[in-house]
Coordinates of C-alpha atoms in Angstrom, one line a residue:
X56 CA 18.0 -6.7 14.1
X57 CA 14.2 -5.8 13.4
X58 CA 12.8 -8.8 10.8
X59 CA 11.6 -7.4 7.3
X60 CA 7.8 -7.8 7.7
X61 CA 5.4 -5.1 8.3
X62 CA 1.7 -5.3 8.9
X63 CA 0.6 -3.1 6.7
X64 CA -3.1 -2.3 8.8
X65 CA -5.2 -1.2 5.7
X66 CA -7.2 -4.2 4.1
X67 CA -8.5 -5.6 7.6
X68 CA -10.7 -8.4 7.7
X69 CA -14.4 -7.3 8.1
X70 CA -17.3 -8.8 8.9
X71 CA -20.2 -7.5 8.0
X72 CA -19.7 -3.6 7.8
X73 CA -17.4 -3.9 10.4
X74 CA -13.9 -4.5 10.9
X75 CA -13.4 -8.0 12.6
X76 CA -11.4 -6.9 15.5
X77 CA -11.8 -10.7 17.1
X78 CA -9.7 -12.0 13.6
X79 CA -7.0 -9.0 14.1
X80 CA -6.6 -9.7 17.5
X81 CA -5.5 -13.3 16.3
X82 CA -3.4 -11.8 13.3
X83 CA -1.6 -9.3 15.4
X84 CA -0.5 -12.0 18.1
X85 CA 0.6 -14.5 15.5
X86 CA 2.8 -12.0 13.5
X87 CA 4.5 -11.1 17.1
X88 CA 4.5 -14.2 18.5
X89 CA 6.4 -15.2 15.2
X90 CA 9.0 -11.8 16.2
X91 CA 7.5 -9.6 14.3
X92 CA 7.0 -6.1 15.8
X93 CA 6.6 -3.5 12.8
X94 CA 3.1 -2.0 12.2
X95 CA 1.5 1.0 10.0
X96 CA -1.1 2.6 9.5
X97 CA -2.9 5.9 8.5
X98 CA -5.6 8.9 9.0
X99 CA -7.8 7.4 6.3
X100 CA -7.0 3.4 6.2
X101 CA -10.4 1.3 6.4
X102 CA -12.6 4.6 6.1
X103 CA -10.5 6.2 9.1
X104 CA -11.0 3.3 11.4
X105 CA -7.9 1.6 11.0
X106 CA -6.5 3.7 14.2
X107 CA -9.0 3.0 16.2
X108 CA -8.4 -0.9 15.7
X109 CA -4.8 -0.7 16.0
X110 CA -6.0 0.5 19.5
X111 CA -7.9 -2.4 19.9
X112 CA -5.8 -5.5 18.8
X113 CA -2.4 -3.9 19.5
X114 CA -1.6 -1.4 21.5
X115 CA -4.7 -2.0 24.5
X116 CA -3.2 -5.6 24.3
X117 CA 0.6 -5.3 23.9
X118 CA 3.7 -3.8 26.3
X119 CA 4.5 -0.7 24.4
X120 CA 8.2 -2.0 24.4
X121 CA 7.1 -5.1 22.0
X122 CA 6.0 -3.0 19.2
X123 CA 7.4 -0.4 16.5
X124 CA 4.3 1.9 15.5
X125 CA 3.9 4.3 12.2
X126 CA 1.3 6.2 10.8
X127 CA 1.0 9.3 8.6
X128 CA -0.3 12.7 8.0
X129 CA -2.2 13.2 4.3
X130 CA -2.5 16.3 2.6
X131 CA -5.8 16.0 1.8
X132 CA -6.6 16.5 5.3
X133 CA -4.7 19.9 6.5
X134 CA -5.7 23.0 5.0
X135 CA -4.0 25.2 8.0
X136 CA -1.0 25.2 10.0
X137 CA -3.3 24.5 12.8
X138 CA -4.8 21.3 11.6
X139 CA -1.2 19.1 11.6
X140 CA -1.4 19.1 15.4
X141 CA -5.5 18.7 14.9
X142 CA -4.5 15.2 12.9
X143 CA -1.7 14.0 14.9
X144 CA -3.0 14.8 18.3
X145 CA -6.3 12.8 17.4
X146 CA -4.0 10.0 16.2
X147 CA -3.0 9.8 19.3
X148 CA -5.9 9.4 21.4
X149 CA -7.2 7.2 18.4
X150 CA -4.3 4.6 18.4
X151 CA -3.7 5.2 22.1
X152 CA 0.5 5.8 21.6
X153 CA 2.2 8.7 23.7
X154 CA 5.0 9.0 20.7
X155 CA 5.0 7.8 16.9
X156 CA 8.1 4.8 16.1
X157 CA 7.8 6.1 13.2
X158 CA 6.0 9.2 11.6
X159 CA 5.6 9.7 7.7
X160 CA 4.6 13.0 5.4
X161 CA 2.0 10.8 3.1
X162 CA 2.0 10.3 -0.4
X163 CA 4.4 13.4 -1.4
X164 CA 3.9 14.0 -5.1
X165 CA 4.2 16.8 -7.8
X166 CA 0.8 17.9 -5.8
X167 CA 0.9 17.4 -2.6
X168 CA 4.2 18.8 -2.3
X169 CA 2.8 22.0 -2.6
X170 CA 0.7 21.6 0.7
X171 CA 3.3 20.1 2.6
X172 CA 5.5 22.9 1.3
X173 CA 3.0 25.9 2.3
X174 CA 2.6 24.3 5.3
X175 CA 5.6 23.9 5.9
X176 CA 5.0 19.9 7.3
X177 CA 8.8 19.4 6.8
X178 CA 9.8 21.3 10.1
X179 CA 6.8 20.4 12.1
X180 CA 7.4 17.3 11.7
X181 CA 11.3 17.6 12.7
X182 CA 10.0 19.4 15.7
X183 CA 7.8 16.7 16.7
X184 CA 11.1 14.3 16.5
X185 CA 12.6 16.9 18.8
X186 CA 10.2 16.7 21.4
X187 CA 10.4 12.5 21.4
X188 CA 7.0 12.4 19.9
X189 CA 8.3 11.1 16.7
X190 CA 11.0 8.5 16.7
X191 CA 11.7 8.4 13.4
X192 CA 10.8 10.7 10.4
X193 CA 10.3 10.1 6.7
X194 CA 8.2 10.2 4.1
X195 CA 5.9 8.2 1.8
X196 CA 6.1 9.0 -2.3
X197 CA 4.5 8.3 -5.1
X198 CA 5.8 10.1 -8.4
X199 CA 9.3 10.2 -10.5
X200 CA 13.0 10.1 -9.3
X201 CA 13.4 13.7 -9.9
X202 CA 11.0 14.9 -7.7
X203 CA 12.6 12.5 -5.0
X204 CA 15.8 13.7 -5.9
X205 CA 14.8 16.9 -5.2
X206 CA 13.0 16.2 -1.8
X207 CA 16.1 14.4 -0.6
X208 CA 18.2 17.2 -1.1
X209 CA 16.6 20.0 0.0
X210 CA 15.4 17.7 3.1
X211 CA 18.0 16.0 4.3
X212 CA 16.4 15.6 7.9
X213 CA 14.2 12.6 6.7
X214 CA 15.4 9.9 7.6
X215 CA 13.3 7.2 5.1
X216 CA 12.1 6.7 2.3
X217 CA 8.8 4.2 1.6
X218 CA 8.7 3.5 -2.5
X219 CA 6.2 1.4 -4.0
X220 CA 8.3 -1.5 -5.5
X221 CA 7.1 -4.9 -6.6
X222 CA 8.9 -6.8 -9.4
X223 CA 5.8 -5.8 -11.7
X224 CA 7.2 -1.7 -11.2
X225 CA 10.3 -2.6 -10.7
X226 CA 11.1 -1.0 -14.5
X227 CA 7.8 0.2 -15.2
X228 CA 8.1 3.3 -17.0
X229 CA 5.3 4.4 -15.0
X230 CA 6.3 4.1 -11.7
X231 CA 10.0 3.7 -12.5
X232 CA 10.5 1.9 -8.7
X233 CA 14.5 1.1 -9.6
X234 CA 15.4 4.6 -10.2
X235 CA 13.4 5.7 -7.3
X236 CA 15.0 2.8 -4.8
X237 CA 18.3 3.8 -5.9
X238 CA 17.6 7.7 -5.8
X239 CA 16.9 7.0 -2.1
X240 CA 20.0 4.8 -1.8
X241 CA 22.1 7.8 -3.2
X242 CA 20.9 9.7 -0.4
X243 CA 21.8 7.1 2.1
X244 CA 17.8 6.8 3.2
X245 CA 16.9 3.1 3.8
X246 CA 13.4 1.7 1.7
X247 CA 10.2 0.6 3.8
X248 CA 8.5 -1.1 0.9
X249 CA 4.5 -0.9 0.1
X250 CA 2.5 -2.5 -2.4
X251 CA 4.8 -5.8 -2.6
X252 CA 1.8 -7.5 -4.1
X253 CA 0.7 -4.6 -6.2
X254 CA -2.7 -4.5 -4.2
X255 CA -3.2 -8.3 -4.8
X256 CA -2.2 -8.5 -8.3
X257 CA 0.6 -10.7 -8.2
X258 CA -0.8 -13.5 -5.6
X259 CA -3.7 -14.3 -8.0
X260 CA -1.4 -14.7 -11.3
X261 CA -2.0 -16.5 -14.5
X262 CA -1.9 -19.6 -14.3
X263 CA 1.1 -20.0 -17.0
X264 CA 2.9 -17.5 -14.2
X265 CA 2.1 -19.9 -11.2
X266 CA 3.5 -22.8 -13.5
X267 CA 6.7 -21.2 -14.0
X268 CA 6.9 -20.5 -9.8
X269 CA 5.8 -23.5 -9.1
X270 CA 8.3 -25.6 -11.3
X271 CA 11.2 -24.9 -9.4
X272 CA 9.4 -23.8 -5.7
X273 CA 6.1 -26.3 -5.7
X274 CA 5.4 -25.4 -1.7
X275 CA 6.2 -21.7 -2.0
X276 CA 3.6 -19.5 -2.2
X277 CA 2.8 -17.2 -5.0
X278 CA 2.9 -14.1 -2.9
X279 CA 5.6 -14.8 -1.5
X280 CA 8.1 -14.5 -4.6
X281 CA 6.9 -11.0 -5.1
X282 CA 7.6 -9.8 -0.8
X283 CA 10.9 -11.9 -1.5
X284 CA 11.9 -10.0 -4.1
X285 CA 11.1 -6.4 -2.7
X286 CA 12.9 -7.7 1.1
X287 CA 16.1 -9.0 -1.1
X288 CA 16.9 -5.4 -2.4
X289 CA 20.2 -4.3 0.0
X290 CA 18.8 -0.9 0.9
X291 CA 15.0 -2.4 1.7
X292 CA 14.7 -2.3 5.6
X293 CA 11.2 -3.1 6.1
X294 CA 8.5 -4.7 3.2
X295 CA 5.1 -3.6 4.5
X296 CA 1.9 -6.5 3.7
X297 CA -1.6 -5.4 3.6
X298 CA -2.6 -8.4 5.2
X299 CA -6.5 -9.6 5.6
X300 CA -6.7 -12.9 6.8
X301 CA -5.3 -15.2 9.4
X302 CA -3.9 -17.3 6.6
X303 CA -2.2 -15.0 4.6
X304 CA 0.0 -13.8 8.3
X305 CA 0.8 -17.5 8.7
X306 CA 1.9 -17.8 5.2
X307 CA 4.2 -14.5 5.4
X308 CA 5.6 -15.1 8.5
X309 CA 7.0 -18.4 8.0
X310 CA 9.3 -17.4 4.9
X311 CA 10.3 -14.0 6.4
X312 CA 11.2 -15.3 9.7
X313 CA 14.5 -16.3 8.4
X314 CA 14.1 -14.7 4.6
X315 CA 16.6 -16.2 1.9
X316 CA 17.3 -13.6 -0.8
X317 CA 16.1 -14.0 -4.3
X318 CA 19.0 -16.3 -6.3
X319 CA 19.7 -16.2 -9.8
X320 CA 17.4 -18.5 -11.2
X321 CA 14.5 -17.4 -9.5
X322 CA 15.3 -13.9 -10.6
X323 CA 15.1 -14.9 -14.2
X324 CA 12.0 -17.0 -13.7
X325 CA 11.0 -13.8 -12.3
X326 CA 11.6 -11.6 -15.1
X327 CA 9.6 -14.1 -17.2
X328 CA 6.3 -13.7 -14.9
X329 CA 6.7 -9.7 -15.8
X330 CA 7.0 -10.2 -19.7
X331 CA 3.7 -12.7 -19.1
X332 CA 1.7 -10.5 -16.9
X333 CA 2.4 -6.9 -18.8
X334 CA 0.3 -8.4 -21.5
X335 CA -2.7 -9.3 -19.0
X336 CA -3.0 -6.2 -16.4
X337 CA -5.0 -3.4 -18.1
X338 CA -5.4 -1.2 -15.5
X339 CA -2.5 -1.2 -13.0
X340 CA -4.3 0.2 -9.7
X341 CA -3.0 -1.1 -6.3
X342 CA -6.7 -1.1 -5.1
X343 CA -5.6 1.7 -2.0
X344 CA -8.7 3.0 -2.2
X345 CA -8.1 6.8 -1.4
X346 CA -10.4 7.4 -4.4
X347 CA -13.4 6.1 -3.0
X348 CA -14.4 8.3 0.5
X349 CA -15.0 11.1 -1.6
X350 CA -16.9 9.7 -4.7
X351 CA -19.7 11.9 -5.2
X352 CA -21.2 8.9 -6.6
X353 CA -20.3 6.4 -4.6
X354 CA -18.2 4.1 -6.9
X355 CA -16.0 1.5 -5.7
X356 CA -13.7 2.3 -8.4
X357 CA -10.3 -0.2 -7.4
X358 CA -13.2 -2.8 -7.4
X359 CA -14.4 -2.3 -10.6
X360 CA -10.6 -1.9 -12.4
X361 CA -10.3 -5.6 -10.1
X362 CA -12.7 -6.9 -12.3
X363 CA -12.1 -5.5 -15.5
X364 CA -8.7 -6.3 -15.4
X365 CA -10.1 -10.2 -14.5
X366 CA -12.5 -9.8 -17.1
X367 CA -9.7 -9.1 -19.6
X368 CA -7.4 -11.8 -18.5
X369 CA -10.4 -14.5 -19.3
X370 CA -10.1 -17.1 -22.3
X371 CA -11.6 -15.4 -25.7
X372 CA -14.9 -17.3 -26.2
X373 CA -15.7 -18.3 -22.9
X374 CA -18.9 -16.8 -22.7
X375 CA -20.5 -16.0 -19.3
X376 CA -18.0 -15.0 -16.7
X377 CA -18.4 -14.4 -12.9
X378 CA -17.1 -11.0 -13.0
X379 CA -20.1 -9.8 -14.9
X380 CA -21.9 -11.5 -12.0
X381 CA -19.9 -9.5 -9.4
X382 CA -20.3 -6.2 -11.1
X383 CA -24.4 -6.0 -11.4
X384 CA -24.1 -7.3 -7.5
X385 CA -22.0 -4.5 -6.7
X386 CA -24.3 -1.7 -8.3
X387 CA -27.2 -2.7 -6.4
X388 CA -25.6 -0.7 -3.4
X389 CA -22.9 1.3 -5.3
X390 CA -22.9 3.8 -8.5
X391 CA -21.9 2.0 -11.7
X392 CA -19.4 3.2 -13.7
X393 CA -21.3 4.9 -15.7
X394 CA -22.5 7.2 -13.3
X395 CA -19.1 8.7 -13.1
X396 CA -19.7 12.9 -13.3
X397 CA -15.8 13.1 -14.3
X398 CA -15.5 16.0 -11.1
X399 CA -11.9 14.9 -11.3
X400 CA -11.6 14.1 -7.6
X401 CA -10.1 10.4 -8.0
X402 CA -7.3 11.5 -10.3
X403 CA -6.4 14.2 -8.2
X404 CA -5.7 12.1 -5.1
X405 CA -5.1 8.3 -6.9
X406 CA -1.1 7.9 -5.7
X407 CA -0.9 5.9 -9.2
X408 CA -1.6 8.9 -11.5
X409 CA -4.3 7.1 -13.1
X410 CA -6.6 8.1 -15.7
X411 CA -9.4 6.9 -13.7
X412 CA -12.5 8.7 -15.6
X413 CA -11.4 7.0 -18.8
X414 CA -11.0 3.4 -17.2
X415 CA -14.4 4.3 -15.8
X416 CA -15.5 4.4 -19.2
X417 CA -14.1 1.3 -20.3
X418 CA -15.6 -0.4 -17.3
X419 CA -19.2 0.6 -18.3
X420 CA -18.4 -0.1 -21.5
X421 CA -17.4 -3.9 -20.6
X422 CA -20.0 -4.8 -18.0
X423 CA -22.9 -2.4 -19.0
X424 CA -22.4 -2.0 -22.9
X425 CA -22.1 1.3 -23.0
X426 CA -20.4 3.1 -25.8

């Protein structure tokens, strides 16, 4: 049986403006020296290099055998029938695979749906199972348990499901992941999990949060309660880490390589951490950047809500902080916040549903005083 771990290949290491391919070459070897074999990516991961590099560090280096490979096809990308074999046949020749392990429909919501739908992705996609170029089929979502609901049922050929769950949205009314895990365990379509960490959020904690983990686990990680948690749900086949660093793959691997289930105790200690952190996080983006590549602007927008929600979680009265720092080093290169022309494009493709123009505003109202 396949571990729970995925390398999730979309917040590589770079150096410079460039990915470090020599430090994912050392990643990728460690996580499958470990028996690890489960990668994805996507068209648009790491500004639309992350194929390329999967090239590079995997497949170029790796029997084809030792490896399980997914990647995905985006709405935003297709505007005719003819450009889903445009996208997948360039993924290909950009990740170097004959056939997909796995092949997802990405981020189906309340919009995209209507694109897949007119397009109809669904049976393209089960024909490219047909003809072996597709192992396996599914689909990635990001809205409410009705809509998934709805998908399941009138699609029954897809054979998974990934959900965003983490125990932060585990009963968010936001993004309701419970009712959307067990929607897809209804349906009998086993979980790949993404955003375990919530983008980052819950390894750099409060420290009250890290007390309370750290009382009863003192060598555990902090990251690696929250990937626990998501691998100990029964349906949850595979828990998918956007991994950066050498560090953070040795620190994964070695408590998934034989994963013990969330107990009781930890659970509650668990539920604790959420009551803490709901009163810190202001702005609850996963920092997947799909925003970004087509900012008019040019604003790093997950980067800014990182450091407003930072800013927010500092001690009243401190004074000068290092995100303000951050911030007036970012614009030198990037628009500020305040540049924002509200053209709607961010909210339109942000898989959270955020209202991104009005945390814009609250950003430049924080770090550049603007009312």
């Amino acid at each position: 049986m396949a571990k729970k771990l995925g390398f999730g290949l979309m917040r590589l290491p770079e150096k410079g403006s460039e990915i470090d391919v020599k430090q994912v070459e050392q990643m990728v070897d460690l996580f499958m020296d470990r028996g690890f074999t489960y990668f994805d990516t996507a068209w648009m991961y790491c500004n639309f290099r992350s194929e390329e590099v999967t090239k590079q560090a995997l497949v170029s280096r790796h029997d084809r055998d030792s490896f399980t490979l997914a990647t995905k096809l985006h709405s935003e990308f297709i505007q005719t029938e003819a450009d889903r074999d445009k996208v997948f046949n360039e993924q290909r020749r950009k990740t170097g695979v004959d056939f997909f392990d796995y092949y997802l429909i990405h981020d189906v919501n309340s919009h995209s749906i209507e694109t897949y739908d007119r397009l109809d992705v669904w049976k393209w996609l089960e024909d490219k199972k047909k003809a072996g170029l597709a192992r396996e089929i599914g689909f990635s979502f990001h809205d409410g348990p009705e809509l998934l609901d709805r998908v399941l049922t009138e699609h029954p050929e897809m054979e998974f499901v990934q959900l965003q769950i983490n125990y932060l949205d585990w009963d968010s009314l936001g993004i309701r992941a419970r009712e959307c895990y067990e929607v897809a365990t209804k349906h009998g379509k086993p979980v790949t999990v993404m955003e375990p960490v919530k983008g980052g959020t819950l390894a750099a904690v409060p420290k009250e949060v890290e007390r309370l983990f750290r009382e009863y686990a003192p060598d555990a990680s902090i990251p690696s309660w929250a990937i626990r948690f998501a691998a100990s749900q029964p349906n949850v086949r595979f828990v998918l880490s956007g991994m950066s660093t050498l560090e953070q793959v040795e620190d994964n691997t070695s408590y998934m390589q034989e994963m013990v289930p969330i107990n009781e105790e930890e659970l509650k200690r668990i539920k604790k951490a959420v009551d803490i952190l709901s009163e810190g996080i202001a702005i609850p983006c996963t920092g997947c950047s799909y925003c970004v590549d087509g900012c008019p602007m040019q604003i790093p927008i997950p980067k800014y809500f990182a450091l407003l929600n930072a800013e927010l979680q500092e001690v009243d009265g401190k004074g000068w902080t290092p995100q303000s720092e951050y911030y007036d080093n970012l614009t030198k290169e990037n628009g500020k916040a305040s540049d924002c022309i509200q053209c709607g494009q961010c909210e339109g493709i942000c898989p959270q549903h955020l209202p991104v123009i009005k945390h814009l505003q609250e950003v430049a109202e924080q770090f550049e005083n603007i009312v």
